[in-house]
Coordinates of C-alpha atoms in Angstrom, one line a residue:
M6 CA 208.9 182.9 -41.0
K7 CA 209.3 182.0 -44.7
F8 CA 207.6 178.9 -45.9
I9 CA 208.8 178.1 -49.4
R10 CA 206.8 174.8 -49.5
P11 CA 203.0 174.2 -50.3
L12 CA 202.6 174.7 -46.6
A13 CA 202.4 178.6 -47.8
S14 CA 199.2 178.3 -49.3
F15 CA 198.0 176.7 -46.3
F16 CA 199.2 179.7 -43.9
L17 CA 198.0 182.1 -46.6
L18 CA 194.8 180.7 -46.3
A19 CA 195.0 180.6 -42.8
C20 CA 195.7 184.0 -42.3
L21 CA 192.9 185.0 -44.7
H22 CA 190.4 182.9 -42.7
F23 CA 191.7 184.4 -39.5
V24 CA 190.7 187.9 -40.7
A25 CA 187.6 186.7 -42.5
A26 CA 184.1 186.5 -41.1
A27 CA 184.2 184.1 -38.0
E28 CA 181.4 182.0 -39.5
S29 CA 183.9 180.5 -42.3
V30 CA 186.2 178.9 -39.7
S31 CA 185.2 175.9 -37.8
V32 CA 188.2 176.1 -35.5
S33 CA 190.5 178.9 -35.1
G34 CA 194.0 179.2 -33.2
T35 CA 197.1 181.1 -33.3
G36 CA 200.7 181.1 -31.7
A37 CA 204.0 179.6 -31.7
T38 CA 205.7 178.9 -34.9
F39 CA 207.7 176.0 -33.3
P40 CA 204.8 173.5 -34.0
A41 CA 203.1 175.3 -37.1
E42 CA 204.0 172.8 -39.8
V43 CA 203.0 169.9 -37.5
Y44 CA 199.6 171.8 -36.8
A45 CA 199.3 172.1 -40.5
Q46 CA 199.6 168.4 -41.2
W47 CA 197.3 167.4 -38.5
A48 CA 194.8 170.4 -39.7
K49 CA 195.1 168.7 -43.0
Q50 CA 194.3 165.4 -41.7
Y51 CA 191.4 166.5 -39.5
S52 CA 189.9 168.3 -42.2
S53 CA 190.2 165.1 -44.6
D54 CA 188.4 162.8 -41.8
T55 CA 185.9 165.4 -40.4
G56 CA 185.2 168.1 -43.1
V57 CA 186.0 170.7 -40.6
T58 CA 188.3 173.3 -41.4
L59 CA 191.0 174.6 -38.8
S60 CA 192.7 177.7 -39.2
Y61 CA 196.1 178.2 -37.5
V62 CA 198.0 181.5 -37.9
P63 CA 201.9 181.1 -36.5
S64 CA 202.1 184.7 -35.1
G65 CA 204.4 183.8 -32.3
S66 CA 204.0 182.4 -28.6
S67 CA 203.2 186.1 -27.2
A68 CA 200.5 186.7 -29.7
G69 CA 198.8 183.2 -29.1
V70 CA 198.7 184.0 -25.3
K71 CA 197.2 187.1 -25.9
Q72 CA 194.6 186.1 -28.5
I73 CA 193.4 183.1 -26.3
V74 CA 193.4 185.6 -23.1
S75 CA 191.1 187.8 -25.2
R76 CA 189.1 184.7 -26.5
A77 CA 189.7 185.9 -29.8
V78 CA 190.5 182.3 -31.0
D79 CA 189.4 178.9 -29.9
F80 CA 193.2 178.0 -28.9
G81 CA 196.4 179.6 -28.1
A82 CA 199.7 178.0 -28.6
T83 CA 203.0 178.9 -26.9
D84 CA 206.5 177.4 -26.4
V85 CA 206.9 179.0 -23.1
P86 CA 204.2 177.8 -20.7
M87 CA 202.1 180.1 -19.0
S88 CA 202.4 180.2 -14.8
S89 CA 199.8 178.2 -12.7
A90 CA 199.0 181.8 -11.5
D91 CA 198.5 183.3 -14.9
L92 CA 196.3 180.0 -15.8
E93 CA 194.2 180.6 -12.6
K94 CA 193.7 184.4 -13.5
H95 CA 192.6 183.9 -17.0
Q96 CA 190.8 180.7 -16.6
L97 CA 192.8 178.5 -19.3
F98 CA 194.0 175.1 -19.2
Q99 CA 197.3 174.3 -20.7
F100 CA 198.6 171.0 -22.1
P101 CA 201.7 170.0 -24.0
T102 CA 201.3 168.6 -27.7
L103 CA 204.7 168.0 -29.0
V104 CA 208.6 167.7 -27.7
G105 CA 211.5 169.2 -29.9
G106 CA 214.7 170.4 -29.5
V107 CA 216.2 173.8 -30.0
V108 CA 219.6 173.0 -31.8
P109 CA 222.8 175.1 -32.7
V110 CA 223.8 174.7 -36.4
V111 CA 226.7 175.8 -38.3
N112 CA 228.3 176.2 -41.8
L113 CA 231.8 175.0 -41.6
P114 CA 232.6 173.5 -45.2
G115 CA 233.4 170.0 -45.1
L116 CA 232.2 169.2 -41.8
A117 CA 229.6 166.6 -41.2
S118 CA 226.5 167.2 -39.0
G119 CA 227.4 166.2 -35.5
A120 CA 231.0 166.6 -35.9
L121 CA 231.7 169.7 -34.1
R122 CA 231.4 169.4 -30.1
L123 CA 230.5 172.5 -28.2
S124 CA 230.2 172.4 -24.3
P125 CA 227.8 174.9 -22.7
E126 CA 230.4 177.1 -21.7
V127 CA 231.8 177.2 -25.3
L128 CA 228.6 177.8 -26.8
A129 CA 227.7 180.6 -24.5
G130 CA 231.1 182.3 -25.1
I131 CA 230.5 182.2 -28.9
F132 CA 227.1 183.9 -28.4
A133 CA 228.5 186.4 -26.1
G134 CA 231.0 187.2 -28.6
D135 CA 233.8 186.0 -26.5
I136 CA 235.0 183.6 -28.8
Q137 CA 235.4 185.0 -32.3
R138 CA 237.0 182.6 -34.2
W139 CA 236.3 179.0 -35.1
N140 CA 240.1 177.7 -34.4
D141 CA 239.9 179.2 -30.7
K142 CA 241.9 176.9 -28.2
A143 CA 238.4 176.7 -26.4
I144 CA 236.9 175.3 -29.5
A145 CA 240.1 173.3 -30.3
A146 CA 240.2 171.6 -27.2
L147 CA 237.0 169.8 -27.4
N148 CA 237.5 169.1 -31.1
P149 CA 241.1 167.6 -31.2
G150 CA 240.2 165.7 -34.3
L151 CA 239.0 168.4 -36.5
A152 CA 240.7 170.8 -38.7
L153 CA 239.1 174.0 -37.9
P154 CA 239.5 177.0 -40.0
D155 CA 240.9 180.2 -39.1
S156 CA 237.8 182.2 -39.9
R157 CA 235.7 184.9 -38.2
I158 CA 232.3 183.4 -36.5
T159 CA 229.2 185.0 -37.7
R160 CA 226.4 184.6 -35.2
V161 CA 222.9 184.5 -36.9
V162 CA 220.1 185.1 -34.5
R163 CA 216.4 186.0 -34.5
A164 CA 215.5 189.6 -34.6
D165 CA 211.8 189.2 -34.2
G166 CA 210.3 187.7 -30.8
S167 CA 210.7 184.3 -30.4
G168 CA 210.0 181.3 -28.2
T169 CA 213.1 179.4 -29.7
T170 CA 215.3 182.6 -28.8
E171 CA 213.8 182.7 -25.2
I172 CA 214.5 179.0 -24.8
F173 CA 217.8 179.2 -26.2
V174 CA 219.1 182.2 -23.9
R175 CA 217.6 180.7 -20.9
Y176 CA 219.5 177.3 -21.5
L177 CA 223.0 179.4 -21.8
H178 CA 222.2 181.2 -18.7
Q179 CA 221.1 178.3 -16.6
S180 CA 224.0 176.1 -17.8
A181 CA 226.6 178.3 -18.4
A182 CA 225.8 181.4 -16.4
A183 CA 229.3 183.0 -16.1
A184 CA 229.9 182.6 -19.8
A185 CA 226.4 183.9 -20.8
A186 CA 226.4 186.9 -18.5
A187 CA 226.7 189.5 -21.1
I188 CA 223.8 188.1 -23.2
E189 CA 220.9 190.1 -22.2
A190 CA 217.6 188.2 -22.3
Q191 CA 214.6 190.6 -23.3
G192 CA 211.6 188.3 -22.9
S193 CA 211.4 186.6 -26.2
R194 CA 214.2 188.6 -27.7
A195 CA 217.8 189.1 -26.5
K196 CA 220.5 191.7 -26.9
W197 CA 223.7 190.1 -28.3
P198 CA 227.0 191.6 -27.4
G199 CA 229.6 192.5 -29.9
S200 CA 229.9 192.7 -33.4
N201 CA 229.5 190.2 -36.4
V202 CA 225.8 189.3 -35.7
N203 CA 223.4 189.0 -38.2
A204 CA 219.5 189.3 -36.9
V205 CA 216.9 188.1 -39.2
D206 CA 213.2 187.4 -38.5
G207 CA 211.8 184.1 -38.6
S208 CA 213.3 180.6 -38.5
G209 CA 213.0 180.3 -42.3
K210 CA 215.4 183.3 -43.0
L211 CA 217.7 182.0 -40.1
A212 CA 218.1 178.7 -41.7
Q213 CA 218.8 180.3 -45.2
A214 CA 221.3 182.7 -43.5
V215 CA 223.4 180.0 -42.0
K216 CA 223.4 178.1 -45.1
A217 CA 224.4 181.1 -47.0
T218 CA 227.3 182.2 -44.8
P219 CA 230.4 180.2 -44.3
G220 CA 231.6 180.3 -40.9
A221 CA 228.1 181.0 -39.3
I222 CA 226.5 179.5 -36.4
G223 CA 222.7 179.8 -35.1
Y224 CA 220.3 178.3 -33.4
I225 CA 216.9 176.9 -34.6
S226 CA 213.9 174.3 -34.0
S227 CA 214.5 170.6 -34.6
D228 CA 212.3 170.5 -37.6
Y229 CA 214.1 173.0 -39.6
V230 CA 217.3 171.1 -38.8
L231 CA 215.8 167.9 -40.7
R232 CA 213.9 169.7 -43.3
E233 CA 216.8 172.1 -44.4
K234 CA 219.6 169.7 -43.8
L235 CA 221.5 172.0 -41.5
A236 CA 224.8 170.7 -39.7
A237 CA 223.9 170.5 -36.2
A238 CA 226.5 170.7 -33.5
S239 CA 227.0 168.0 -30.6
L240 CA 226.3 169.3 -27.1
R241 CA 227.8 168.0 -23.8
N242 CA 224.6 167.1 -21.6
K243 CA 224.6 167.4 -17.8
R244 CA 226.0 163.6 -17.4
S245 CA 229.0 165.0 -19.7
E246 CA 227.7 162.7 -22.6
W247 CA 228.2 164.1 -26.1
V248 CA 224.7 164.0 -27.7
Q249 CA 223.4 164.6 -31.2
P250 CA 219.9 166.1 -31.6
S251 CA 217.6 163.1 -32.4
I252 CA 214.0 162.2 -31.6
E253 CA 215.3 159.5 -28.9
A254 CA 217.4 162.5 -27.2
F255 CA 214.5 164.6 -27.1
S256 CA 212.2 161.8 -25.8
A257 CA 214.9 160.8 -23.3
A258 CA 214.4 164.5 -22.0
S259 CA 210.6 164.3 -21.8
R260 CA 210.9 161.1 -19.8
A261 CA 213.7 162.5 -17.4
G262 CA 211.6 165.3 -16.8
G263 CA 208.2 163.6 -16.0
L264 CA 206.5 165.9 -18.4
F265 CA 202.7 166.3 -17.4
K266 CA 203.0 162.7 -15.7
T267 CA 201.9 163.5 -12.2
S268 CA 200.8 167.3 -12.3
L269 CA 199.4 170.1 -14.4
E270 CA 202.5 171.9 -13.9
A271 CA 204.7 172.4 -17.0
A272 CA 207.9 170.3 -16.2
P273 CA 211.2 172.3 -17.1
L274 CA 212.9 170.2 -19.8
L275 CA 216.3 172.4 -20.1
D276 CA 219.4 170.8 -19.0
I277 CA 217.7 167.7 -17.6
D278 CA 219.8 165.0 -15.9
G279 CA 219.2 161.8 -17.7
P280 CA 221.0 159.3 -20.1
G281 CA 220.9 160.1 -23.5
V282 CA 219.3 163.7 -23.2
W283 CA 219.6 166.5 -25.4
P284 CA 220.2 169.4 -23.4
I285 CA 217.9 172.2 -25.0
V286 CA 214.5 170.4 -25.2
T287 CA 211.1 172.3 -24.8
A288 CA 207.5 171.1 -25.0
T289 CA 205.2 173.3 -26.8
Y290 CA 201.8 174.2 -25.5
V291 CA 198.2 174.6 -26.1
L292 CA 195.6 176.9 -24.2
V293 CA 192.1 176.6 -24.1
P294 CA 189.3 178.2 -22.0
R295 CA 188.3 176.2 -18.8
Q296 CA 184.9 176.9 -19.3
P297 CA 184.3 177.7 -23.0
A298 CA 181.2 179.9 -23.9
S299 CA 180.4 177.7 -26.8
V300 CA 180.0 173.8 -26.6
E301 CA 180.1 173.2 -30.0
R302 CA 183.3 175.1 -30.9
A303 CA 185.1 173.7 -28.0
G304 CA 183.9 170.3 -28.8
R305 CA 185.3 170.7 -32.3
T306 CA 188.8 172.2 -30.9
L307 CA 189.6 169.6 -28.3
N308 CA 188.4 166.8 -30.7
F309 CA 191.0 167.9 -33.2
F310 CA 193.6 167.3 -30.5
Y311 CA 192.3 164.1 -29.2
R312 CA 192.3 162.7 -33.0
S313 CA 196.0 164.0 -33.4
F314 CA 196.9 162.3 -30.1
L315 CA 195.0 159.1 -31.6
L316 CA 197.8 158.8 -34.0
G317 CA 200.5 158.5 -32.0
D318 CA 204.1 158.3 -33.2
K319 CA 202.4 158.5 -36.7
A320 CA 201.4 162.4 -35.7
V321 CA 204.9 163.3 -35.7
A322 CA 206.5 161.1 -38.1
G323 CA 209.4 162.8 -40.2
T324 CA 208.9 166.2 -38.5
G325 CA 211.7 166.5 -36.5
F326 CA 209.7 166.3 -33.2
A327 CA 209.1 163.6 -30.7
P328 CA 205.8 162.4 -29.5
L329 CA 204.9 162.8 -25.9
P330 CA 205.2 159.9 -23.5
L331 CA 202.7 157.3 -23.5
L332 CA 201.3 158.1 -20.2
T333 CA 201.4 161.6 -20.6
Q334 CA 199.4 161.2 -23.6
A335 CA 196.8 159.3 -21.7
R336 CA 196.9 161.7 -18.7
I337 CA 195.9 164.6 -21.2
V338 CA 193.2 162.9 -23.2
S339 CA 191.6 161.9 -19.8
L340 CA 191.7 165.3 -18.6
L341 CA 190.3 166.8 -21.8
T342 CA 186.9 164.7 -21.3
S343 CA 186.5 166.5 -18.1
F344 CA 185.6 169.7 -19.4
R345 CA 182.4 171.6 -19.0
A346 CA 180.8 174.6 -20.7
K347 CA 179.7 177.6 -18.8
D348 CA 176.2 176.3 -18.4
G349 CA 177.7 173.0 -17.0
R350 CA 177.1 170.9 -20.2
P351 CA 179.9 168.5 -21.1
V352 CA 181.9 169.3 -23.9
P353 CA 181.7 166.7 -26.5
V354 CA 185.4 165.9 -27.0
L355 CA 185.2 162.5 -28.3
G356 CA 182.6 162.7 -31.2
G357 CA 180.0 160.1 -31.7
T358 CA 177.0 159.6 -29.9
G359 CA 175.4 157.4 -27.6
P360 CA 176.4 155.2 -24.6
G361 CA 178.7 152.1 -25.2
V362 CA 179.9 153.4 -28.7
P363 CA 183.6 152.7 -28.7
L364 CA 185.6 155.4 -30.2
A365 CA 188.7 154.7 -32.4
L366 CA 189.9 151.8 -30.7
Q367 CA 192.6 149.9 -32.0
P368 CA 193.4 146.2 -32.5
G369 CA 195.8 145.0 -29.2
A370 CA 194.4 147.9 -27.0
Y371 CA 194.7 147.3 -23.4
Q372 CA 192.9 149.4 -20.6
L373 CA 194.6 151.7 -18.4
P374 CA 192.5 152.8 -15.3
T375 CA 192.1 156.3 -15.0
T376 CA 189.6 158.7 -13.2
G377 CA 188.8 160.9 -16.3
A378 CA 184.9 161.6 -16.4
G379 CA 183.9 157.9 -16.2
F380 CA 185.9 157.0 -19.2
S381 CA 188.2 154.3 -19.7
V382 CA 191.4 155.1 -21.5
S383 CA 193.0 152.7 -23.9
I384 CA 196.6 152.7 -24.9
N385 CA 197.3 151.2 -28.5
S386 CA 200.8 150.3 -28.6
V387 CA 203.6 148.3 -30.2
P388 CA 206.5 146.7 -28.4
T389 CA 210.0 147.9 -28.9
G390 CA 212.2 146.0 -26.7
P391 CA 211.8 144.0 -23.2
S392 CA 210.6 147.3 -21.3
Q393 CA 209.7 149.9 -23.9
S394 CA 207.0 150.5 -26.4
H395 CA 205.9 152.9 -28.7
I396 CA 202.7 154.6 -28.5
Y397 CA 200.3 153.9 -31.6
G398 CA 197.4 155.8 -30.3
V399 CA 195.3 156.8 -27.1
S400 CA 191.5 156.4 -27.2
L401 CA 188.7 156.3 -25.0
T402 CA 185.3 154.3 -24.6
R403 CA 182.2 155.4 -23.0
P404 CA 181.2 153.1 -20.1

């Protein structure tokens, strides 16, 4: 992935830390590129607040899983959740941190973002190479008011292994199986039939290739759409609604899918049936050992995510990602407090010392009963309507 902002400096340092002596790194993680910039933002805030350095290398979901399985890092990150069987086998705990969308983006001069409408069948037909021109009758039928050019479609795809590709291809096969049949899924890669395909490494290069190629279409994570000012296509969801990618549409999917609300299973969020839902939504996940060898390192790692959850909506503001639902955050934070090291000692997730010490409580907090290791969870919220509220923070108090 190509980073052209100051973030490049962070990841360069992260990579140097990753290969340097272990004692120079307070917390280390690696994996999914999907949430990389958000984790960088969180790491900067965490370092400022605590003085603890966090190194995160965006090496891809597959690498993140391999590294945490071998216990080479403190946490791994993946866009494709591990199965319950694999979690049990490798003694890992998995929890979501963010919700985002995978978005088809186009370069059709003069066309505003969201103006082009694509059904699942037409989108699959384009990426399968069966629909090759922008004024094809299948596209025109969905867009009677648009002046579509008589130009060839260039598909811009990922050449490297990518959770984004795996999610996108899975969506095409799930929502339009017949039209997508010729697209061969190969784990985190895909084999795209036909010609006029431009395969590039990383989301950054994909964004640049789409912007530089009139008539191009690609797929990319929602944060890049916002940051690179890409023109997104509107998609038809399972309720036959035409939806544009947005924080609200991603949040609608996580609510409809019941993400981590009642069980530890990773809830599927693709093509979920619900009002206002963006159909290609995924959560990104963190993997940590269930019984860490080092209480201190595990405490710093889990405290990093606890503090990030505490920021609530502020943690993802302006990133193109949606925060987890309020009760999902509360459930995760409660579960994090139950961690024990191999010798049975509790992992100090919250920081601070001594009984009766309130931890990061905010004005207006109210109590939500939980069964999490004797802690009560406080949800700090700001009302936004008669039946809705925005999460402001999640915090816990020792009894």
